Coordinates of C-alpha atoms in Angstrom, one line a residue:
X255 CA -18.4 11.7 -58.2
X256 CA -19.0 15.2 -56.3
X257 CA -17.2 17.1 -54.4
X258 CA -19.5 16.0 -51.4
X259 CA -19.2 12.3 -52.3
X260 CA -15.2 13.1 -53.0
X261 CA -15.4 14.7 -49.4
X262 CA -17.1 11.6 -47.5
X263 CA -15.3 8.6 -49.5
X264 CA -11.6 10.6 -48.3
X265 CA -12.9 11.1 -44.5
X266 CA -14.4 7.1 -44.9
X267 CA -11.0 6.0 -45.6
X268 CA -9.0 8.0 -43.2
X269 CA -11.8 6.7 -40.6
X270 CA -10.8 3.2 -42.6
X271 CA -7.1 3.8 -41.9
X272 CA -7.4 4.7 -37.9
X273 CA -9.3 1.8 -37.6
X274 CA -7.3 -0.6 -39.1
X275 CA -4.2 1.2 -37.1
X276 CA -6.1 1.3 -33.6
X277 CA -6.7 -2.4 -33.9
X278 CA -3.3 -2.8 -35.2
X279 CA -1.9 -1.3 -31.8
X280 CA -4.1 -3.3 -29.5
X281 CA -2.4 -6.3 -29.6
X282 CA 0.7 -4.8 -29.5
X283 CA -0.8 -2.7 -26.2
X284 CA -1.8 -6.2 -24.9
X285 CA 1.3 -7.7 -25.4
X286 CA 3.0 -4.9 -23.5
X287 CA 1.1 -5.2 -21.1
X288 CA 1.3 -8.5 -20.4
X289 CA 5.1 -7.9 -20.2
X290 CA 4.4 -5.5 -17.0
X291 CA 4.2 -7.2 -13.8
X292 CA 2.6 -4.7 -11.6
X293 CA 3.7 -5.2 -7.9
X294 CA 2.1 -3.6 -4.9
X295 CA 3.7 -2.8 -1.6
X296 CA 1.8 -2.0 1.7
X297 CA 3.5 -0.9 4.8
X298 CA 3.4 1.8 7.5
X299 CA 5.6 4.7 7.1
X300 CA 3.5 7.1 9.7
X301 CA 1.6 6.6 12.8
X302 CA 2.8 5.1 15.7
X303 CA 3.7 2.4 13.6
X304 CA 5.9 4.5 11.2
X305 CA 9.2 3.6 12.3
X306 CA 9.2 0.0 10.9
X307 CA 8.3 1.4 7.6
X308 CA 11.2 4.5 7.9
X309 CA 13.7 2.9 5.3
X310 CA 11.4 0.8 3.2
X311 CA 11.2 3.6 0.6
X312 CA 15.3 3.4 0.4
X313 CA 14.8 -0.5 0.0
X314 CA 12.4 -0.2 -2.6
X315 CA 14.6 2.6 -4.3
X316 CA 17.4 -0.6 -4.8
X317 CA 14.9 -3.3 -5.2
X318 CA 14.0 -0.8 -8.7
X319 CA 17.6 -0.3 -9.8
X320 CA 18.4 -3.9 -9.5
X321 CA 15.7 -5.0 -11.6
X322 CA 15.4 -1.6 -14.0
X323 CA 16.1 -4.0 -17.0
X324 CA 13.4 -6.3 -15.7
X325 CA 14.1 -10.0 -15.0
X326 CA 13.6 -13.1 -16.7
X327 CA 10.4 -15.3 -16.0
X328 CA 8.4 -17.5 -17.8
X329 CA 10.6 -17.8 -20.7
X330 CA 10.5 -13.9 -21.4
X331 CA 11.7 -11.0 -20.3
X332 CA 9.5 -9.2 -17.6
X333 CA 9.6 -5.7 -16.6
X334 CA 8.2 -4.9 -13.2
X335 CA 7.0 -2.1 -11.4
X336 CA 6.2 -0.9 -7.9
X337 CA 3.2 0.5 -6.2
X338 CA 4.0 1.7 -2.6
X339 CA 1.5 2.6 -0.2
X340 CA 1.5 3.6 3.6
X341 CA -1.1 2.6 6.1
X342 CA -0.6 5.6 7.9
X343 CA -0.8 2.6 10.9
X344 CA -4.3 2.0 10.6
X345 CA -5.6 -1.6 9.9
X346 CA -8.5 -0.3 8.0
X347 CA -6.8 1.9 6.1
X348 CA -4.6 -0.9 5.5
X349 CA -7.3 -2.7 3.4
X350 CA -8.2 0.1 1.7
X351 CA -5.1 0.6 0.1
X352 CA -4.9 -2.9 -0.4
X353 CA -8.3 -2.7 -2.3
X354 CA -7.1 0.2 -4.5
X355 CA -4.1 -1.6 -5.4
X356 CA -6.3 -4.3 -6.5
X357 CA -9.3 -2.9 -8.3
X358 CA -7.6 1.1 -9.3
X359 CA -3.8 -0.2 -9.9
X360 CA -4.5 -3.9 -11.1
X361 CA -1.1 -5.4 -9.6
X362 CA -0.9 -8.6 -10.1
X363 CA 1.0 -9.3 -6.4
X364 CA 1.0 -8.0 -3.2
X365 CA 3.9 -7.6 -0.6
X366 CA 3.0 -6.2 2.7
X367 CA 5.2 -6.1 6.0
X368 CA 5.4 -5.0 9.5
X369 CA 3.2 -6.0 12.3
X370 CA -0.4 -8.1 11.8
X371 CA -2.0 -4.6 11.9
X372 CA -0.9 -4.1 8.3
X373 CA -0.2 -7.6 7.1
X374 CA -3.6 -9.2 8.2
X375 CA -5.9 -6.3 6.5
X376 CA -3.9 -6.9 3.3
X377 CA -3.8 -10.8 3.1
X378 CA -7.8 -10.7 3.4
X379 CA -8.2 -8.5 0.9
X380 CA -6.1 -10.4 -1.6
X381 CA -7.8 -13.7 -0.3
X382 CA -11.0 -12.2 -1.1
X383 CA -9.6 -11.0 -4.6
X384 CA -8.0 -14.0 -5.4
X385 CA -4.6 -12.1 -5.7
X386 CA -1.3 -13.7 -4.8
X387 CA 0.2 -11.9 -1.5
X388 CA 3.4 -12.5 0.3
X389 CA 4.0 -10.5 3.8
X390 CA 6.9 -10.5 6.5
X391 CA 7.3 -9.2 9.7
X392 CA 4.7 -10.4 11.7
X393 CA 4.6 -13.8 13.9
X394 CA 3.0 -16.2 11.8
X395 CA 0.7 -17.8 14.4
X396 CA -1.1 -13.8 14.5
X397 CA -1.3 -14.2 10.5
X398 CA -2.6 -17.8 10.5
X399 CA -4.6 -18.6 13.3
X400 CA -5.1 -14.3 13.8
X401 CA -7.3 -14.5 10.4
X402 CA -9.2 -17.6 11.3
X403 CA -7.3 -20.9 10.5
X404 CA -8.1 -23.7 13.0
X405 CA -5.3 -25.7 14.5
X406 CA -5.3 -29.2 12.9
X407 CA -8.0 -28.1 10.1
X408 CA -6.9 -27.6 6.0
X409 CA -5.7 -24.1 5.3
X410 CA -8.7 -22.3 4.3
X411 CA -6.2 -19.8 2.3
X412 CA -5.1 -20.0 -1.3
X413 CA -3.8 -16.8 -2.1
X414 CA -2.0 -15.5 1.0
X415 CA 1.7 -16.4 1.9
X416 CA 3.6 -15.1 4.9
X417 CA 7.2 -16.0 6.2
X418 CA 8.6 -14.7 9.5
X419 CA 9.5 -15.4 13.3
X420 CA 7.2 -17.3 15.3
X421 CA 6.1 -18.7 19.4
X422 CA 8.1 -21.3 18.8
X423 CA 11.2 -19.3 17.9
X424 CA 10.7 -16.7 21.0
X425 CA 10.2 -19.7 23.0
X426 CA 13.6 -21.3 21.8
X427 CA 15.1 -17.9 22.1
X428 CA 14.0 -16.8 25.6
X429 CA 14.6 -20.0 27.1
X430 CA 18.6 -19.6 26.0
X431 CA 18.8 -15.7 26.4
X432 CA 17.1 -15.6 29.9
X433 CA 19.6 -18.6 31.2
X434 CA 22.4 -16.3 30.1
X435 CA 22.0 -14.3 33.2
X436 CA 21.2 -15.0 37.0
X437 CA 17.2 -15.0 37.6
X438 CA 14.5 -16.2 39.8
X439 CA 13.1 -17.3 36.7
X440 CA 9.2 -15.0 37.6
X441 CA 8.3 -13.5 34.1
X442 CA 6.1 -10.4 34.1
X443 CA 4.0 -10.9 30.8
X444 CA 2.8 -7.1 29.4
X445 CA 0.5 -8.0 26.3
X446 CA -2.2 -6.0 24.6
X447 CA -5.7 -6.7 23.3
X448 CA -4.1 -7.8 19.8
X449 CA -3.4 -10.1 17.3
X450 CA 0.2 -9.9 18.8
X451 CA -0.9 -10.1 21.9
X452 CA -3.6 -13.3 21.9
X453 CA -1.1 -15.4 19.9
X454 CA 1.9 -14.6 22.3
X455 CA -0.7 -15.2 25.0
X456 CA -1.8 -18.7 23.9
X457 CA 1.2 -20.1 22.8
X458 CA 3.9 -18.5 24.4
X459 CA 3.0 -18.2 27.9
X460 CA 2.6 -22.8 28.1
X461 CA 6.1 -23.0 26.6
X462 CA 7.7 -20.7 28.6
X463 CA 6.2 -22.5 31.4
X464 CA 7.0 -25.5 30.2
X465 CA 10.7 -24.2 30.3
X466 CA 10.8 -24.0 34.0
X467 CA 9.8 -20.1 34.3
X468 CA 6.6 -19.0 35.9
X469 CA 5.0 -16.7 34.2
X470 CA 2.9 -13.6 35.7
X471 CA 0.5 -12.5 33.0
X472 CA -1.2 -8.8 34.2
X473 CA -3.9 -9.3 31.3
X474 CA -4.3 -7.4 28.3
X475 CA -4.7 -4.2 27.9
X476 CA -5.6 -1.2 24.8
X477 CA -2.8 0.1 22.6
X478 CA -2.0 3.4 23.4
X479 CA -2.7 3.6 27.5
X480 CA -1.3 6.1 29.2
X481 CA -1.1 4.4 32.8
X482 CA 0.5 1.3 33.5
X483 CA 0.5 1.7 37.3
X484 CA -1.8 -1.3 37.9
X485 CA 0.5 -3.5 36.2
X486 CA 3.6 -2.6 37.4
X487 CA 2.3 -3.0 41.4
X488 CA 1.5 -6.5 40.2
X489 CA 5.1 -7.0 38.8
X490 CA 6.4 -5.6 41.7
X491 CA 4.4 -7.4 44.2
X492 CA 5.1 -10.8 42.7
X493 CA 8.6 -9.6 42.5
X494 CA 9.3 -10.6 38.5
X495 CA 12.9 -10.2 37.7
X496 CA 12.4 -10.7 33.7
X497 CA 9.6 -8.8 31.7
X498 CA 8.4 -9.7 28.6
X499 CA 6.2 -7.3 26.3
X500 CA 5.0 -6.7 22.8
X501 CA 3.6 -3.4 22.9
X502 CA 3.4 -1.0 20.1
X503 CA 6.7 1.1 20.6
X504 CA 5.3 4.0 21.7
X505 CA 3.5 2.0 24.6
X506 CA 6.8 0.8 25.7
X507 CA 8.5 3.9 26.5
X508 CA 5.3 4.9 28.6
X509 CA 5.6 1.6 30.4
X510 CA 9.3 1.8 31.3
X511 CA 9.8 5.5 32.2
X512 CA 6.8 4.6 34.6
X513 CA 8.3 1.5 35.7
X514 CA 11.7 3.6 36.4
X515 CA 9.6 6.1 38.9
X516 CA 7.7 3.2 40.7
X517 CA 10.8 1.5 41.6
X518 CA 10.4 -2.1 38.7
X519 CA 13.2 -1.2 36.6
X520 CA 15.6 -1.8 39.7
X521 CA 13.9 -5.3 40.4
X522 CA 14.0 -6.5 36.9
X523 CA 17.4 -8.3 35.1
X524 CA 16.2 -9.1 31.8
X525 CA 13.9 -6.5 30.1
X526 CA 12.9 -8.6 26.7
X527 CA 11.4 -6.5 24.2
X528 CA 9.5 -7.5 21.5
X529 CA 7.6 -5.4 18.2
X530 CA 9.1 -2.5 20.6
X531 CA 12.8 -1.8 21.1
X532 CA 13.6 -2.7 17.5
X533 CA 15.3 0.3 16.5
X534 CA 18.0 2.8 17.6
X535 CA 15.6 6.4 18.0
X536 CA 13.1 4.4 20.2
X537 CA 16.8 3.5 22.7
X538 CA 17.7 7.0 21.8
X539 CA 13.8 8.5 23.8
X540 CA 14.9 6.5 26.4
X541 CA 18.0 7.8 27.7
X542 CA 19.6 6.4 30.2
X543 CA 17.2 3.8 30.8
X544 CA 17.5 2.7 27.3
X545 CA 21.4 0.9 28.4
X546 CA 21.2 -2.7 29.0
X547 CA 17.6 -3.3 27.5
X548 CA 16.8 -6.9 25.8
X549 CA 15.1 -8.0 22.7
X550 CA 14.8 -10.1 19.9
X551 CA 15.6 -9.4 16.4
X552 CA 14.7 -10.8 13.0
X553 CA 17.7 -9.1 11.3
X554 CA 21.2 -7.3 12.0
X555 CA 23.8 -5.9 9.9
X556 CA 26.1 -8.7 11.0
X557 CA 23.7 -11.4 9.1
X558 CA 26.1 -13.4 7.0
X559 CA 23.6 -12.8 4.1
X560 CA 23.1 -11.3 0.4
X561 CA 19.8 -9.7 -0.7
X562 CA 19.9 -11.0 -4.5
X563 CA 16.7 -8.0 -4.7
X564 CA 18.9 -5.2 -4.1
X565 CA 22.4 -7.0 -4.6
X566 CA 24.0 -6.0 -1.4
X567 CA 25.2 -7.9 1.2
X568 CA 23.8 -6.9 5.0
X569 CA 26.2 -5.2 6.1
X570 CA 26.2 -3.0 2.6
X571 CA 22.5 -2.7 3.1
X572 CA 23.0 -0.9 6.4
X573 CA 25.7 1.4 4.9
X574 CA 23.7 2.2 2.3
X575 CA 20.8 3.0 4.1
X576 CA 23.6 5.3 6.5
X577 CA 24.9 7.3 4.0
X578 CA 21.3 7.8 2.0
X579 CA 19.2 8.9 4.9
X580 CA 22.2 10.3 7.7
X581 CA 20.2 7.7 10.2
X582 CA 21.2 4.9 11.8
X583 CA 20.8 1.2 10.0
X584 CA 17.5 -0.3 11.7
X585 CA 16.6 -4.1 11.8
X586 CA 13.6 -3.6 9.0
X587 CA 15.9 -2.9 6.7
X588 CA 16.9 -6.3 5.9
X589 CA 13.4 -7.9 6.5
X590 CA 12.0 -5.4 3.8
X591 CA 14.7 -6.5 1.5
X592 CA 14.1 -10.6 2.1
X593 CA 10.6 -10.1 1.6
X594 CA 11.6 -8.6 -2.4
X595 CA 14.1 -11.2 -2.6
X596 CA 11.4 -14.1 -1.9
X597 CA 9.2 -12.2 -3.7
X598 CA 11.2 -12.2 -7.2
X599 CA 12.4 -15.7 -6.1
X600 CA 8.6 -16.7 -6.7
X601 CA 8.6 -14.6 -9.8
X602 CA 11.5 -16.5 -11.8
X603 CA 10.8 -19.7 -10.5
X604 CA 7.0 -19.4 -12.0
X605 CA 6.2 -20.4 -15.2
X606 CA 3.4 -17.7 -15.8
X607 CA 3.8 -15.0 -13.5
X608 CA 0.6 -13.0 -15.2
X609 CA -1.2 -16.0 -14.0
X610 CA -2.7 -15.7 -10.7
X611 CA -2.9 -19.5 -9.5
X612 CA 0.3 -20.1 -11.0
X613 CA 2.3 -17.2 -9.1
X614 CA -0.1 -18.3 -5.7
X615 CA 1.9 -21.9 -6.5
X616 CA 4.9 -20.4 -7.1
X617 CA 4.8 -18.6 -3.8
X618 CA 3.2 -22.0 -1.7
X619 CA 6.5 -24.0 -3.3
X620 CA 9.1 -21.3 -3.0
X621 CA 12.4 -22.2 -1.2
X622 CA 15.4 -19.4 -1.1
X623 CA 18.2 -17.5 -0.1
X624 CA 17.5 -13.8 1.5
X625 CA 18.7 -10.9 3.7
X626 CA 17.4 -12.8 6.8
X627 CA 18.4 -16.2 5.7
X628 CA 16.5 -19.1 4.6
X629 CA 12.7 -19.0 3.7
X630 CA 11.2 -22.4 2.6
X631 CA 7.2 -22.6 2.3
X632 CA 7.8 -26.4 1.5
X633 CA 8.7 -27.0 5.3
X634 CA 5.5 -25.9 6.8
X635 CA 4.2 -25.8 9.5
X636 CA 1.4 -24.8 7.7
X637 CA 0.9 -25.0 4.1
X638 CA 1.0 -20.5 4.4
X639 CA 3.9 -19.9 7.2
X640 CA 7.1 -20.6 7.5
X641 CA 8.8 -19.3 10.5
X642 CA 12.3 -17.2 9.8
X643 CA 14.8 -17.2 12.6
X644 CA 15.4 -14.7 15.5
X645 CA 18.6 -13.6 17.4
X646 CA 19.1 -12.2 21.0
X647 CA 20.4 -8.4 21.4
X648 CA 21.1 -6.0 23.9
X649 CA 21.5 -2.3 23.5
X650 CA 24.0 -0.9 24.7
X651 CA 25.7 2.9 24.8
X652 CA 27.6 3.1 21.7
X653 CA 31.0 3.0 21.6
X654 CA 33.1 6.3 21.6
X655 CA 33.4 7.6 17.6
X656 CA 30.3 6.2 16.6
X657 CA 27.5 8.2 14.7
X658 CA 24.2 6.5 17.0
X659 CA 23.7 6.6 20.7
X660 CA 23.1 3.0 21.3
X661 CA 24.6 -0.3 20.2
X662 CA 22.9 -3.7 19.4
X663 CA 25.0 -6.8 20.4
X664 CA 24.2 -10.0 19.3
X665 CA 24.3 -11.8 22.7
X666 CA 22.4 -15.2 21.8
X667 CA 22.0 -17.5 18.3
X668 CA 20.7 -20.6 19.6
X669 CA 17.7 -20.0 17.2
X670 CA 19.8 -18.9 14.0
X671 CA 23.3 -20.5 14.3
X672 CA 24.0 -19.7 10.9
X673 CA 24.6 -15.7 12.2
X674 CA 27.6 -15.2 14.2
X675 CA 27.2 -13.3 18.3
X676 CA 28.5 -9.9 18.8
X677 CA 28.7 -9.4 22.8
X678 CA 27.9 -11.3 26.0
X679 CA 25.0 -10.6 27.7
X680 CA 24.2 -8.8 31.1
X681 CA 22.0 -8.2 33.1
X682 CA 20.2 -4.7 33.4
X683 CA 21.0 -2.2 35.9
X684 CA 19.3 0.9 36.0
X685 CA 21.5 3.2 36.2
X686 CA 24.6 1.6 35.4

């Protein structure tokens, strides 16, 4: 043999010996793969929207050093990681992100939370991608019937999964909270041109009437207005003593300073907040008129609860998220963390978590313990929703030594007797 042949049989068998050691590693890269369960995460941490999405990075920060060694599902042991993205508050860009999770980051699951502007985008893209999605936050009538669904009708969804508050649990709520306090029982309805608003619209507005209040709905109107004179002559006019909204937050500190200088906020008792008013720096904007405000909320650092995803109880959660950030403990704090602990609920309990249809299943059957209580898709009522309770607050000035401006009591539990009440309620005074 030459030196050429010598030369070409060598570089043959070192080509021969990568090969054989590239096909070697594929399996091995397959099976490590397969091990990885990617997870993304979709919520807004900017735009008007931002606020709800302020400590969902801290959250997510636990949720990874709880499960750093991975967790066991379907018979192995599964690491996961975490994709998280921010809609910057924009539905559309919420499905974009939702798509690039999808088709760039290939996760095999997608969580999304806070308000149907980011959880609706998201759930169609997965539905159309035939990838397993669980979202929170959001009432589940906006999700359901808000992407289509038909009252009576078979789910047309197979991927998409959603657990949170509902009509029926403001309706239950209101109708105890609003008794708590002297009224004429006239309800000023303020509801946009949104998912929020037509569900709240449709359903709400018969049940509360149905309740013995009469409701006064001024219409919608578009997110973001900047003059709210027209309806507040109407409330005034039909002299409403309790308002109801669910206004983006911004939107509701327009609406209420205006209402202060046209004379409403001294007429009304009972101003019930809803997707507004959730968190401390909105109160905070307020002032003054911020004392004595009403709302609803879906989670509290008194919630007699554990977060099995980030292994603290809720009152931990709200320290830790204190002492991390120098901020005040907000109420999505511990409906981020229930929507990771249903999340790897669905995980364990699932057979073959790589498996799309079988993680959709596992999600569709999933019944467990988190931060805001029980969540059980096998009670309905639809085969995607399940509603999550909600309790009654009222802000208040914070007490003298403490590091916030405002207080939330817990002033009614009629729709979640499992968490204990805080304060009594009053009525609003302007100026008190």
């Amino acid at each position: 043999m030459n030196n050429t042949q010598n030369h070409l049989g060598r570089r043959d068998v070192l080509r021969a010996g990568v090969a054989t050691a590239a096909g070697a590693a594929l399996p091995m890269l397959a099976f490590a793969q397969s091990d990885t369960l990617r997870i993304g995460v979709v919520s807004p941490t900017s735009g008007p929207l931002g606020i709800f999405g302020e400590g969902d990075g801290h959250v997510l920060d636990l949720v990874r050093k709880t499960v750093a060694g991975g967790i066991d599902a379907g018979g192995k042991r599964l690491k996961l990681e975490f994709i998280h993205k921010d809609t910057q508050s924009n539905p559309v860009r919420a499905a974009q992100v939702a798509k690039e999770l999808i088709n760039s980051d290939k996760v095999d699951l997608v969580l999304s939370t806070s308000t149907p502007e980011t959880v609706n985008p998201v759930a169609d893209a997965c539905e159309a991608a035939g990838i397993p999605a669980l979202s929170t936050t959001s009432p589940w009538e906006a999700f359901y019937f808000g992407r289509g669904a038909k009252p009576g009708e078979p789910s047309p969804f197979k991927w998409t999964y959603h657990f949170s508050f509902g009509v029926g649990n403001f309706a239950k709520l209101y109708a105890d909270q609003w008794n708590l306090v002297p009224t004429n029982k006239k309800v000023g309805m303020l509801l946009p041109a949104d998912a929020d608003g037509n569900a709240i619209r449709g359903l709400l507005i018969p049940q509360l009437e149905k309740a013995g209040f009469t409701v006064v709905d001024a219409g919608p109107y578009q997110n973001g207005v900047a003059d709210f004179s027209a309806q507040i002559a109407l409330f005034r006019k039909e002299g409403v003593e309790i308002i109801n909204t669910f206004p983006f937050p911004p939107d509701f500190a327009v609406f209420w300073r205006q209402a202060a200088q046209r004379g409403l906020a001294k007429q009304v008792k009972i101003m019930q907040m809803a997707k507004a008013g959730l968190f401390a720096a909105e109160l905070e904007a307020l002032g003054a008129l911020g004392h004595g405000l009403h709302a609803g909320a879906y989670w509290h650092r008194s919630y007699p609860f554990q977060s099995p995803a980030t292994g603290l109880s809720c009152a931990q959660l709200a320290d830790s998220y204190e002492k991390a950030s120098g901020k005040v403990w907000n109420q999505q704090l511990g409906a981020t963390a229930s929507l990771f602990d249903a999340a790897l609920a669905a995980v364990r309990a699932c057979p073959n978590p790589k498996d799309r249809a079988a993680m959709a299943q596992s999600l569709a059957t999933l019944k467990t313990e988190t931060a805001v209580g029980l969540v059980d898709f096998t009670a309905g009522p639809v085969p995607n929703c399940t509603p999550t309770g909600v309790v009654g607050v009222q802000w208040v000035r914070a007490k003298p030594g403490s590091k916030a401006k405002f207080d939330v009591e817990i002033v009614s539990n009629v729709d979640h007797p499992r968490v204990p009440t805080t304060a009594k309620m009053t009525a609003y005074a302007m100026g008190a």
